[in-house]
GROMACS .gro file of C-alpha atoms in nm:
model
  489
    1UNK     CA    1   8.035  -1.324  -3.998
    2UNK     CA    2   7.812  -1.029  -3.939
    3UNK     CA    3   7.553  -1.177  -4.178
    4UNK     CA    4   7.538  -1.490  -3.969
    5UNK     CA    5   7.464  -1.286  -3.662
    6UNK     CA    6   7.178  -1.106  -3.837
    7UNK     CA    7   7.023  -1.431  -3.955
    8UNK     CA    8   7.054  -1.581  -3.610
    9UNK     CA    9   6.893  -1.276  -3.452
   10UNK     CA   10   6.608  -1.284  -3.703
   11UNK     CA   11   6.546  -1.650  -3.637
   12UNK     CA   12   6.550  -1.585  -3.262
   13UNK     CA   13   6.302  -1.301  -3.296
   14UNK     CA   14   6.075  -1.513  -3.514
   15UNK     CA   15   6.091  -1.800  -3.267
   16UNK     CA   16   6.023  -1.567  -2.974
   17UNK     CA   17   5.724  -1.411  -3.155
   18UNK     CA   18   5.583  -1.755  -3.227
   19UNK     CA   19   5.618  -1.861  -2.867
   20UNK     CA   20   5.451  -1.540  -2.743
   21UNK     CA   21   5.166  -1.584  -2.992
   22UNK     CA   22   5.110  -1.945  -2.886
   23UNK     CA   23   5.116  -1.845  -2.520
   24UNK     CA   24   4.864  -1.569  -2.594
   25UNK     CA   25   4.632  -1.817  -2.763
   26UNK     CA   26   4.665  -2.051  -2.468
   27UNK     CA   27   4.595  -1.782  -2.210
   28UNK     CA   28   4.285  -1.635  -2.377
   29UNK     CA   29   4.052  -1.922  -2.280
   30UNK     CA   30   4.207  -1.928  -1.934
   31UNK     CA   31   4.139  -1.556  -1.885
   32UNK     CA   32   3.785  -1.589  -2.018
   33UNK     CA   33   3.727  -1.887  -1.791
   34UNK     CA   34   3.869  -1.692  -1.497
   35UNK     CA   35   3.630  -1.405  -1.567
   36UNK     CA   36   3.337  -1.647  -1.592
   37UNK     CA   37   3.441  -1.815  -1.269
   38UNK     CA   38   3.463  -1.476  -1.098
   39UNK     CA   39   3.111  -1.391  -1.215
   40UNK     CA   40   2.984  -1.727  -1.097
   41UNK     CA   41   3.146  -1.676  -0.758
   42UNK     CA   42   2.981  -1.333  -0.733
   43UNK     CA   43   2.642  -1.489  -0.807
   44UNK     CA   44   2.709  -1.763  -0.554
   45UNK     CA   45   2.790  -1.506  -0.289
   46UNK     CA   46   2.470  -1.318  -0.372
   47UNK     CA   47   2.269  -1.639  -0.353
   48UNK     CA   48   2.428  -1.720  -0.017
   49UNK     CA   49   2.336  -1.372   0.104
   50UNK     CA   50   1.972  -1.423   0.004
   51UNK     CA   51   1.970  -1.765   0.169
   52UNK     CA   52   2.119  -1.621   0.488
   53UNK     CA   53   1.857  -1.345   0.503
   54UNK     CA   54   1.575  -1.594   0.444
   55UNK     CA   55   1.709  -1.827   0.713
   56UNK     CA   56   1.744  -1.539   0.958
   57UNK     CA   57   1.404  -1.376   0.903
   58UNK     CA   58   1.165  -1.655   0.797
   59UNK     CA   59   1.102  -1.770   1.157
   60UNK     CA   60   0.955  -1.426   1.228
   61UNK     CA   61   0.718  -1.432   0.927
   62UNK     CA   62   0.373  -1.571   1.004
   63UNK     CA   63   0.071  -1.692   0.815
   64UNK     CA   64  -0.258  -1.524   0.904
   65UNK     CA   65  -0.618  -1.645   0.871
   66UNK     CA   66  -0.892  -1.390   0.928
   67UNK     CA   67  -1.253  -1.502   0.966
   68UNK     CA   68  -1.561  -1.288   0.929
   69UNK     CA   69  -1.928  -1.372   0.978
   70UNK     CA   70  -2.134  -1.260   0.682
   71UNK     CA   71  -2.440  -1.072   0.793
   72UNK     CA   72  -2.793  -1.153   0.677
   73UNK     CA   73  -2.859  -1.130   0.307
   74UNK     CA   74  -2.968  -0.809   0.142
   75UNK     CA   75  -3.123  -0.974  -0.160
   76UNK     CA   76  -3.444  -1.171  -0.179
   77UNK     CA   77  -3.541  -1.417  -0.442
   78UNK     CA   78  -3.493  -1.772  -0.556
   79UNK     CA   79  -3.205  -1.953  -0.710
   80UNK     CA   80  -2.893  -2.140  -0.620
   81UNK     CA   81  -2.604  -2.029  -0.402
   82UNK     CA   82  -2.435  -1.736  -0.570
   83UNK     CA   83  -2.071  -1.640  -0.531
   84UNK     CA   84  -1.912  -1.439  -0.812
   85UNK     CA   85  -1.561  -1.497  -0.676
   86UNK     CA   86  -1.362  -1.815  -0.671
   87UNK     CA   87  -1.116  -1.778  -0.385
   88UNK     CA   88  -1.096  -1.701  -0.017
   89UNK     CA   89  -0.986  -1.342  -0.063
   90UNK     CA   90  -1.308  -1.260  -0.242
   91UNK     CA   91  -1.516  -1.465  -0.004
   92UNK     CA   92  -1.376  -1.244   0.269
   93UNK     CA   93  -1.445  -0.913   0.100
   94UNK     CA   94  -1.784  -0.988  -0.046
   95UNK     CA   95  -2.087  -1.137   0.120
   96UNK     CA   96  -2.237  -1.453  -0.020
   97UNK     CA   97  -2.590  -1.418  -0.145
   98UNK     CA   98  -2.820  -1.714  -0.073
   99UNK     CA   99  -3.195  -1.765  -0.083
  100UNK     CA  100  -3.338  -1.697   0.260
  101UNK     CA  101  -3.525  -2.028   0.265
  102UNK     CA  102  -3.202  -2.223   0.207
  103UNK     CA  103  -2.990  -2.040   0.461
  104UNK     CA  104  -2.976  -2.210   0.801
  105UNK     CA  105  -2.690  -2.010   0.951
  106UNK     CA  106  -2.476  -1.713   0.870
  107UNK     CA  107  -2.174  -1.826   0.666
  108UNK     CA  108  -1.814  -1.768   0.762
  109UNK     CA  109  -1.562  -1.631   0.520
  110UNK     CA  110  -1.187  -1.664   0.553
  111UNK     CA  111  -0.899  -1.457   0.416
  112UNK     CA  112  -0.536  -1.566   0.414
  113UNK     CA  113  -0.229  -1.348   0.421
  114UNK     CA  114   0.097  -1.277   0.594
  115UNK     CA  115   0.248  -1.076   0.876
  116UNK     CA  116   0.573  -1.049   1.068
  117UNK     CA  117   0.671  -1.025   1.432
  118UNK     CA  118   0.830  -0.694   1.529
  119UNK     CA  119   0.875  -0.767   1.901
  120UNK     CA  120   0.972  -1.078   2.095
  121UNK     CA  121   0.647  -1.066   2.292
  122UNK     CA  122   0.418  -1.108   1.994
  123UNK     CA  123   0.332  -0.779   1.823
  124UNK     CA  124   0.279  -0.836   1.450
  125UNK     CA  125   0.258  -0.593   1.158
  126UNK     CA  126   0.020  -0.679   0.873
  127UNK     CA  127  -0.243  -0.518   0.646
  128UNK     CA  128  -0.574  -0.359   0.740
  129UNK     CA  129  -0.742  -0.512   0.436
  130UNK     CA  130  -0.660  -0.856   0.577
  131UNK     CA  131  -0.767  -0.824   0.943
  132UNK     CA  132  -0.945  -0.490   0.970
  133UNK     CA  133  -1.300  -0.626   0.984
  134UNK     CA  134  -1.221  -0.977   1.102
  135UNK     CA  135  -1.396  -1.124   1.405
  136UNK     CA  136  -1.148  -1.406   1.453
  137UNK     CA  137  -0.778  -1.401   1.363
  138UNK     CA  138  -0.534  -1.690   1.395
  139UNK     CA  139  -0.160  -1.697   1.332
  140UNK     CA  140   0.056  -1.988   1.223
  141UNK     CA  141   0.419  -1.964   1.332
  142UNK     CA  142   0.724  -2.106   1.159
  143UNK     CA  143   0.716  -2.415   1.383
  144UNK     CA  144   0.353  -2.482   1.280
  145UNK     CA  145   0.201  -2.367   1.609
  146UNK     CA  146  -0.135  -2.197   1.556
  147UNK     CA  147  -0.232  -1.925   1.802
  148UNK     CA  148  -0.527  -1.692   1.845
  149UNK     CA  149  -0.446  -1.328   1.773
  150UNK     CA  150  -0.600  -1.008   1.901
  151UNK     CA  151  -0.646  -0.712   1.666
  152UNK     CA  152  -0.482  -0.423   1.851
  153UNK     CA  153  -0.597  -0.178   1.586
  154UNK     CA  154  -0.586  -0.106   1.216
  155UNK     CA  155  -0.572   0.196   0.992
  156UNK     CA  156  -0.761   0.196   0.661
  157UNK     CA  157  -0.588   0.523   0.570
  158UNK     CA  158  -0.252   0.350   0.526
  159UNK     CA  159  -0.361  -0.018   0.517
  160UNK     CA  160  -0.149  -0.092   0.825
  161UNK     CA  161  -0.271  -0.317   1.107
  162UNK     CA  162  -0.125  -0.447   1.432
  163UNK     CA  163  -0.220  -0.780   1.589
  164UNK     CA  164  -0.086  -0.952   1.902
  165UNK     CA  165  -0.024  -1.313   2.003
  166UNK     CA  166   0.061  -1.439   2.351
  167UNK     CA  167   0.426  -1.548   2.323
  168UNK     CA  168   0.765  -1.477   2.474
  169UNK     CA  169   1.115  -1.467   2.325
  170UNK     CA  170   1.002  -1.522   1.966
  171UNK     CA  171   1.232  -1.420   1.679
  172UNK     CA  172   1.133  -1.090   1.522
  173UNK     CA  173   1.224  -0.870   1.227
  174UNK     CA  174   1.421  -0.554   1.291
  175UNK     CA  175   1.292  -0.237   1.126
  176UNK     CA  176   1.516  -0.032   0.897
  177UNK     CA  177   1.506   0.334   0.798
  178UNK     CA  178   1.311   0.325   0.472
  179UNK     CA  179   1.402   0.688   0.395
  180UNK     CA  180   1.758   0.571   0.324
  181UNK     CA  181   1.640   0.310   0.073
  182UNK     CA  182   1.754   0.388  -0.282
  183UNK     CA  183   1.615   0.296  -0.622
  184UNK     CA  184   1.810   0.000  -0.759
  185UNK     CA  185   1.879  -0.163  -0.421
  186UNK     CA  186   1.815  -0.535  -0.383
  187UNK     CA  187   1.514  -0.629  -0.170
  188UNK     CA  188   1.357  -0.958  -0.063
  189UNK     CA  189   0.987  -1.035  -0.009
  190UNK     CA  190   0.873  -1.316   0.221
  191UNK     CA  191   0.514  -1.428   0.261
  192UNK     CA  192   0.251  -1.695   0.207
  193UNK     CA  193   0.122  -1.655  -0.151
  194UNK     CA  194  -0.163  -1.894  -0.230
  195UNK     CA  195  -0.108  -2.058   0.109
  196UNK     CA  196   0.252  -2.157   0.026
  197UNK     CA  197   0.421  -2.062   0.351
  198UNK     CA  198   0.754  -1.880   0.370
  199UNK     CA  199   0.793  -1.817  -0.001
  200UNK     CA  200   1.101  -1.602  -0.072
  201UNK     CA  201   1.138  -1.380  -0.380
  202UNK     CA  202   1.399  -1.118  -0.468
  203UNK     CA  203   1.414  -0.809  -0.684
  204UNK     CA  204   1.512  -0.445  -0.678
  205UNK     CA  205   1.352  -0.121  -0.570
  206UNK     CA  206   1.202   0.007  -0.895
  207UNK     CA  207   1.072   0.339  -0.761
  208UNK     CA  208   0.980   0.525  -0.444
  209UNK     CA  209   0.699   0.760  -0.352
  210UNK     CA  210   0.432   0.597  -0.569
  211UNK     CA  211   0.092   0.750  -0.497
  212UNK     CA  212  -0.251   0.795  -0.651
  213UNK     CA  213  -0.279   0.416  -0.678
  214UNK     CA  214  -0.617   0.399  -0.503
  215UNK     CA  215  -0.518   0.141  -0.241
  216UNK     CA  216  -0.532   0.376   0.058
  217UNK     CA  217  -0.593   0.741   0.143
  218UNK     CA  218  -0.230   0.803   0.236
  219UNK     CA  219   0.004   0.650  -0.021
  220UNK     CA  220   0.382   0.666  -0.050
  221UNK     CA  221   0.455   0.320  -0.182
  222UNK     CA  222   0.784   0.148  -0.256
  223UNK     CA  223   0.762  -0.016  -0.599
  224UNK     CA  224   0.952  -0.341  -0.649
  225UNK     CA  225   0.982  -0.616  -0.906
  226UNK     CA  226   1.024  -0.879  -0.634
  227UNK     CA  227   0.735  -1.117  -0.696
  228UNK     CA  228   0.438  -1.030  -0.475
  229UNK     CA  229   0.127  -1.245  -0.516
  230UNK     CA  230  -0.206  -1.291  -0.339
  231UNK     CA  231  -0.127  -1.400   0.015
  232UNK     CA  232   0.198  -1.203   0.032
  233UNK     CA  233   0.000  -0.910   0.170
  234UNK     CA  234   0.126  -0.817   0.514
  235UNK     CA  235   0.465  -0.985   0.476
  236UNK     CA  236   0.795  -0.797   0.504
  237UNK     CA  237   1.000  -0.638   0.228
  238UNK     CA  238   1.361  -0.673   0.347
  239UNK     CA  239   1.693  -0.509   0.263
  240UNK     CA  240   2.021  -0.699   0.241
  241UNK     CA  241   2.074  -0.648   0.614
  242UNK     CA  242   1.763  -0.857   0.675
  243UNK     CA  243   1.572  -0.559   0.813
  244UNK     CA  244   1.220  -0.462   0.706
  245UNK     CA  245   1.198  -0.161   0.476
  246UNK     CA  246   0.831  -0.211   0.394
  247UNK     CA  247   0.508  -0.409   0.429
  248UNK     CA  248   0.397  -0.585   0.110
  249UNK     CA  249   0.046  -0.468   0.028
  250UNK     CA  250  -0.059  -0.471  -0.338
  251UNK     CA  251  -0.001  -0.579  -0.695
  252UNK     CA  252  -0.056  -0.375  -1.009
  253UNK     CA  253  -0.136  -0.580  -1.316
  254UNK     CA  254  -0.387  -0.791  -1.505
  255UNK     CA  255  -0.338  -1.108  -1.303
  256UNK     CA  256  -0.104  -1.228  -1.032
  257UNK     CA  257   0.247  -1.091  -1.018
  258UNK     CA  258   0.351  -0.912  -1.338
  259UNK     CA  259   0.653  -0.732  -1.204
  260UNK     CA  260   0.489  -0.442  -1.019
  261UNK     CA  261   0.453  -0.487  -0.646
  262UNK     CA  262   0.390  -0.219  -0.386
  263UNK     CA  263   0.499  -0.198  -0.024
  264UNK     CA  264   0.417   0.049   0.253
  265UNK     CA  265   0.741   0.223   0.367
  266UNK     CA  266   0.834   0.096   0.711
  267UNK     CA  267   0.885   0.450   0.842
  268UNK     CA  268   0.519   0.524   0.771
  269UNK     CA  269   0.422   0.191   0.927
  270UNK     CA  270   0.630   0.267   1.240
  271UNK     CA  271   0.435   0.585   1.309
  272UNK     CA  272   0.102   0.404   1.266
  273UNK     CA  273   0.225   0.108   1.473
  274UNK     CA  274   0.311   0.330   1.770
  275UNK     CA  275  -0.033   0.494   1.769
  276UNK     CA  276  -0.221   0.167   1.729
  277UNK     CA  277  -0.016  -0.001   2.000
  278UNK     CA  278  -0.069   0.287   2.241
  279UNK     CA  279  -0.427   0.390   2.163
  280UNK     CA  280  -0.577   0.127   1.933
  281UNK     CA  281  -0.653   0.402   1.684
  282UNK     CA  282  -0.486   0.665   1.469
  283UNK     CA  283  -0.531   1.040   1.484
  284UNK     CA  284  -0.369   1.265   1.227
  285UNK     CA  285  -0.255   1.620   1.197
  286UNK     CA  286  -0.476   1.852   0.994
  287UNK     CA  287  -0.410   2.178   0.809
  288UNK     CA  288  -0.754   2.235   0.663
  289UNK     CA  289  -0.663   2.311   0.303
  290UNK     CA  290  -0.732   2.161  -0.036
  291UNK     CA  291  -0.411   2.142  -0.235
  292UNK     CA  292  -0.291   2.040  -0.577
  293UNK     CA  293   0.036   1.972  -0.756
  294UNK     CA  294   0.214   2.267  -0.906
  295UNK     CA  295   0.205   2.301  -1.284
  296UNK     CA  296   0.532   2.447  -1.412
  297UNK     CA  297   0.358   2.719  -1.611
  298UNK     CA  298   0.131   2.819  -1.325
  299UNK     CA  299   0.421   2.801  -1.081
  300UNK     CA  300   0.630   3.031  -1.295
  301UNK     CA  301   0.341   3.279  -1.308
  302UNK     CA  302   0.335   3.284  -0.927
  303UNK     CA  303   0.711   3.318  -0.895
  304UNK     CA  304   0.812   2.955  -0.842
  305UNK     CA  305   1.138   2.844  -1.000
  306UNK     CA  306   1.032   2.480  -1.038
  307UNK     CA  307   0.723   2.260  -1.038
  308UNK     CA  308   0.803   2.126  -0.690
  309UNK     CA  309   0.559   2.221  -0.417
  310UNK     CA  310   0.186   2.218  -0.344
  311UNK     CA  311  -0.056   2.496  -0.434
  312UNK     CA  312  -0.338   2.588  -0.197
  313UNK     CA  313  -0.669   2.572  -0.385
  314UNK     CA  314  -0.902   2.625  -0.088
  315UNK     CA  315  -0.872   2.713   0.280
  316UNK     CA  316  -1.140   2.567   0.506
  317UNK     CA  317  -1.329   2.810   0.725
  318UNK     CA  318  -1.210   2.803   1.085
  319UNK     CA  319  -0.927   2.561   1.001
  320UNK     CA  320  -0.574   2.573   1.146
  321UNK     CA  321  -0.450   2.699   0.810
  322UNK     CA  322  -0.695   2.989   0.809
  323UNK     CA  323  -0.606   3.081   1.167
  324UNK     CA  324  -0.236   3.083   1.074
  325UNK     CA  325  -0.292   3.310   0.775
  326UNK     CA  326  -0.250   3.070   0.485
  327UNK     CA  327  -0.428   3.194   0.172
  328UNK     CA  328  -0.554   3.055  -0.157
  329UNK     CA  329  -0.276   3.044  -0.422
  330UNK     CA  330  -0.001   3.016  -0.162
  331UNK     CA  331   0.260   2.763  -0.275
  332UNK     CA  332   0.395   2.540   0.002
  333UNK     CA  333   0.759   2.462  -0.079
  334UNK     CA  334   0.889   2.341   0.260
  335UNK     CA  335   0.760   2.171   0.573
  336UNK     CA  336   0.982   2.184   0.880
  337UNK     CA  337   1.270   2.299   0.660
  338UNK     CA  338   1.246   1.999   0.425
  339UNK     CA  339   1.141   2.043   0.059
  340UNK     CA  340   0.784   1.956  -0.041
  341UNK     CA  341   0.778   1.774  -0.375
  342UNK     CA  342   0.402   1.768  -0.430
  343UNK     CA  343   0.051   1.772  -0.285
  344UNK     CA  344   0.039   1.404  -0.190
  345UNK     CA  345   0.369   1.424  -0.006
  346UNK     CA  346   0.255   1.729   0.191
  347UNK     CA  347  -0.070   1.557   0.289
  348UNK     CA  348   0.116   1.243   0.403
  349UNK     CA  349   0.373   1.434   0.604
  350UNK     CA  350   0.119   1.656   0.778
  351UNK     CA  351  -0.090   1.349   0.863
  352UNK     CA  352   0.207   1.188   1.040
  353UNK     CA  353   0.218   1.469   1.299
  354UNK     CA  354   0.004   1.450   1.610
  355UNK     CA  355  -0.274   1.708   1.651
  356UNK     CA  356  -0.152   2.009   1.847
  357UNK     CA  357   0.196   1.997   1.693
  358UNK     CA  358   0.337   2.328   1.574
  359UNK     CA  359   0.484   2.301   1.224
  360UNK     CA  360   0.663   2.558   1.013
  361UNK     CA  361   0.560   2.597   0.650
  362UNK     CA  362   0.766   2.786   0.396
  363UNK     CA  363   0.542   2.932   0.128
  364UNK     CA  364   0.570   3.141  -0.185
  365UNK     CA  365   0.326   3.429  -0.200
  366UNK     CA  366   0.347   3.677  -0.486
  367UNK     CA  367   0.696   3.548  -0.562
  368UNK     CA  368   0.827   3.606  -0.210
  369UNK     CA  369   0.922   3.339   0.044
  370UNK     CA  370   0.751   3.351   0.380
  371UNK     CA  371   0.742   3.122   0.684
  372UNK     CA  372   0.420   3.051   0.869
  373UNK     CA  373   0.379   2.853   1.192
  374UNK     CA  374   0.064   2.641   1.210
  375UNK     CA  375  -0.074   2.452   1.509
  376UNK     CA  376  -0.222   2.140   1.355
  377UNK     CA  377  -0.576   2.030   1.431
  378UNK     CA  378  -0.725   1.679   1.424
  379UNK     CA  379  -0.808   1.542   1.084
  380UNK     CA  380  -1.188   1.488   1.058
  381UNK     CA  381  -1.323   1.135   1.061
  382UNK     CA  382  -0.993   0.993   1.179
  383UNK     CA  383  -0.929   0.803   1.498
  384UNK     CA  384  -1.156   0.508   1.429
  385UNK     CA  385  -1.035   0.162   1.519
  386UNK     CA  386  -0.980  -0.134   1.295
  387UNK     CA  387  -1.330  -0.194   1.174
  388UNK     CA  388  -1.383   0.176   1.129
  389UNK     CA  389  -1.710   0.356   1.160
  390UNK     CA  390  -1.959   0.467   0.901
  391UNK     CA  391  -2.132   0.803   0.894
  392UNK     CA  392  -2.503   0.842   0.964
  393UNK     CA  393  -2.562   0.905   0.595
  394UNK     CA  394  -2.387   0.581   0.498
  395UNK     CA  395  -2.592   0.396   0.758
  396UNK     CA  396  -2.911   0.542   0.613
  397UNK     CA  397  -2.810   0.433   0.263
  398UNK     CA  398  -2.736   0.082   0.387
  399UNK     CA  399  -2.404   0.063   0.204
  400UNK     CA  400  -2.071  -0.075   0.319
  401UNK     CA  401  -1.779   0.002   0.090
  402UNK     CA  402  -1.402  -0.015   0.059
  403UNK     CA  403  -1.147   0.142  -0.174
  404UNK     CA  404  -1.102  -0.048  -0.502
  405UNK     CA  405  -0.751  -0.192  -0.483
  406UNK     CA  406  -0.551  -0.297  -0.791
  407UNK     CA  407  -0.581  -0.660  -0.676
  408UNK     CA  408  -0.959  -0.644  -0.664
  409UNK     CA  409  -0.982  -0.442  -0.986
  410UNK     CA  410  -0.794  -0.699  -1.189
  411UNK     CA  411  -1.006  -0.984  -1.058
  412UNK     CA  412  -1.341  -0.810  -1.099
  413UNK     CA  413  -1.287  -0.666  -1.445
  414UNK     CA  414  -1.250  -0.308  -1.321
  415UNK     CA  415  -0.897  -0.256  -1.456
  416UNK     CA  416  -0.816   0.110  -1.508
  417UNK     CA  417  -1.110   0.227  -1.295
  418UNK     CA  418  -1.112   0.407  -0.962
  419UNK     CA  419  -1.386   0.410  -0.702
  420UNK     CA  420  -1.526   0.233  -0.398
  421UNK     CA  421  -1.647  -0.126  -0.400
  422UNK     CA  422  -1.973  -0.226  -0.238
  423UNK     CA  423  -1.893  -0.504   0.009
  424UNK     CA  424  -2.232  -0.533   0.181
  425UNK     CA  425  -2.585  -0.399   0.142
  426UNK     CA  426  -2.820  -0.392   0.442
  427UNK     CA  427  -3.145  -0.578   0.390
  428UNK     CA  428  -3.441  -0.345   0.328
  429UNK     CA  429  -3.220  -0.038   0.301
  430UNK     CA  430  -3.261   0.233   0.032
  431UNK     CA  431  -2.956   0.093  -0.148
  432UNK     CA  432  -3.110  -0.254  -0.137
  433UNK     CA  433  -3.438  -0.122  -0.277
  434UNK     CA  434  -3.248   0.037  -0.567
  435UNK     CA  435  -3.082  -0.292  -0.658
  436UNK     CA  436  -2.726  -0.211  -0.555
  437UNK     CA  437  -2.535  -0.534  -0.488
  438UNK     CA  438  -2.205  -0.646  -0.335
  439UNK     CA  439  -1.936  -0.626  -0.602
  440UNK     CA  440  -2.081  -0.313  -0.763
  441UNK     CA  441  -1.840  -0.024  -0.814
  442UNK     CA  442  -1.937   0.334  -0.726
  443UNK     CA  443  -1.733   0.588  -0.923
  444UNK     CA  444  -1.926   0.912  -0.865
  445UNK     CA  445  -2.137   1.079  -0.597
  446UNK     CA  446  -2.350   1.370  -0.722
  447UNK     CA  447  -2.130   1.391  -1.033
  448UNK     CA  448  -1.809   1.414  -0.831
  449UNK     CA  449  -1.554   1.138  -0.883
  450UNK     CA  450  -1.467   0.925  -0.580
  451UNK     CA  451  -1.141   0.728  -0.580
  452UNK     CA  452  -1.111   0.612  -0.220
  453UNK     CA  453  -1.289   0.593   0.115
  454UNK     CA  454  -1.188   0.943   0.218
  455UNK     CA  455  -1.335   1.100  -0.095
  456UNK     CA  456  -1.644   0.879  -0.062
  457UNK     CA  457  -1.711   0.995   0.294
  458UNK     CA  458  -1.659   1.361   0.204
  459UNK     CA  459  -1.885   1.334  -0.102
  460UNK     CA  460  -2.160   1.148   0.085
  461UNK     CA  461  -2.172   1.408   0.360
  462UNK     CA  462  -2.189   1.690   0.108
  463UNK     CA  463  -2.458   1.515  -0.097
  464UNK     CA  464  -2.670   1.444   0.211
  465UNK     CA  465  -2.711   1.816   0.275
  466UNK     CA  466  -2.950   1.825  -0.021
  467UNK     CA  467  -3.136   1.514   0.092
  468UNK     CA  468  -3.058   1.330  -0.233
  469UNK     CA  469  -2.759   1.117  -0.330
  470UNK     CA  470  -2.692   1.045  -0.699
  471UNK     CA  471  -2.458   0.750  -0.748
  472UNK     CA  472  -2.291   0.632  -1.066
  473UNK     CA  473  -2.280   0.255  -1.023
  474UNK     CA  474  -2.104  -0.001  -1.240
  475UNK     CA  475  -2.202  -0.366  -1.213
  476UNK     CA  476  -2.284  -0.680  -1.408
  477UNK     CA  477  -2.552  -0.503  -1.610
  478UNK     CA  478  -2.330  -0.208  -1.700
  479UNK     CA  479  -2.314   0.148  -1.569
  480UNK     CA  480  -2.622   0.324  -1.436
  481UNK     CA  481  -2.724   0.624  -1.227
  482UNK     CA  482  -2.901   0.556  -0.897
  483UNK     CA  483  -3.084   0.833  -0.709
  484UNK     CA  484  -3.144   0.773  -0.338
  485UNK     CA  485  -3.341   1.005  -0.112
  486UNK     CA  486  -3.192   1.039   0.235
  487UNK     CA  487  -3.458   1.075   0.501
  488UNK     CA  488  -3.415   1.318   0.788
  489UNK     CA  489  -3.443   1.201   1.147
   0.00000   0.00000   0.00000
């Protein structure tokens, strides 16, 4: 009898195991499907979030057309109409060269880009390189209305510009705190690439604090893989709250979007916006030092425990820094109690203060920490309005230049190079006589490398003291040295 019970129990266990196994096999696909469905739902929610942000903010994103009259030609000679560039962006930056006999009127050139409303009464943030030298600016709104815009001011130093249209109660983009933005966060770019209005792309923040790009004098870019193409310039970079964290400004790569886009942090843009709106120009704080990044070996020699900070290489005579007692080889480790990571960061942060502001620097000197209070001066050659002003030396040379941006470099075959691009040459000027042409790239002045407009201006002034300016120029015929004598007046 007991044997019967054992057999029955064994059969029951076997049957139960079989049922459990079959149920397991049946539930595996269901569980996998459930996981897939959950992932799909997550993606759907993300897509809905992107769509909601685009719907909310697109009405505040505008298309911009900037028109410039090209001044009289600097080149004489015969031949057909010559334009080395094949789109409107290049027509805007570089003057057409035509035979004088064929030219009946001065041509107009048009650039297209983006911008976004930041107030209900028509203030718009965009890029200096789009509207900075424009004589006529028009804005197309989401409802297809086209309105004339006034350039309130622009800042070549950061590539930020402010324009204004006459409207009331228009939708606008709220501004976020870009300092709180983290690497890896989702961001959305909206703009008008290639004239395709209100194009929306998404990506993540790839990096922060990118500098030494050569786009502007003061660089602290947000890097993103959200697709940014020609025409996106000036449009907003948005967080998932639909607030602007940056202004799209540049692309790094061999052609079009290749996954590396740059945006001006909105906190930097806010400071410039307020000055341009109030004064039509930007003035910056000034220490009066030349600084460099801290090498770990050198820093250790001077008592620094890390390579974070900025080392003073030179103190300008009579500068605020000299008056405050800052010395060569001092290492600046803090500004206003906040750590200084490097030379570029220190320069950017000082520039954001208004002249006359007292700031506290923490320095390392002979291995000992010390605090110094400095009353900032006004940064030289700042405070010019949108179109900017050229120095007397530049006027004498007859050259008009701009910083070589990554966008222009990739289109002109100057990839990997830094310098200033010649945009115009005055007819009959010394530069004209020496054969310098629009589209040429100047990489050195008197054997000193120039990477942007600020370095160009400094180098030109210094070179003019000797009455001779030696330029290293790269153009269609290769690289050559050009010596120009600067006459005294």
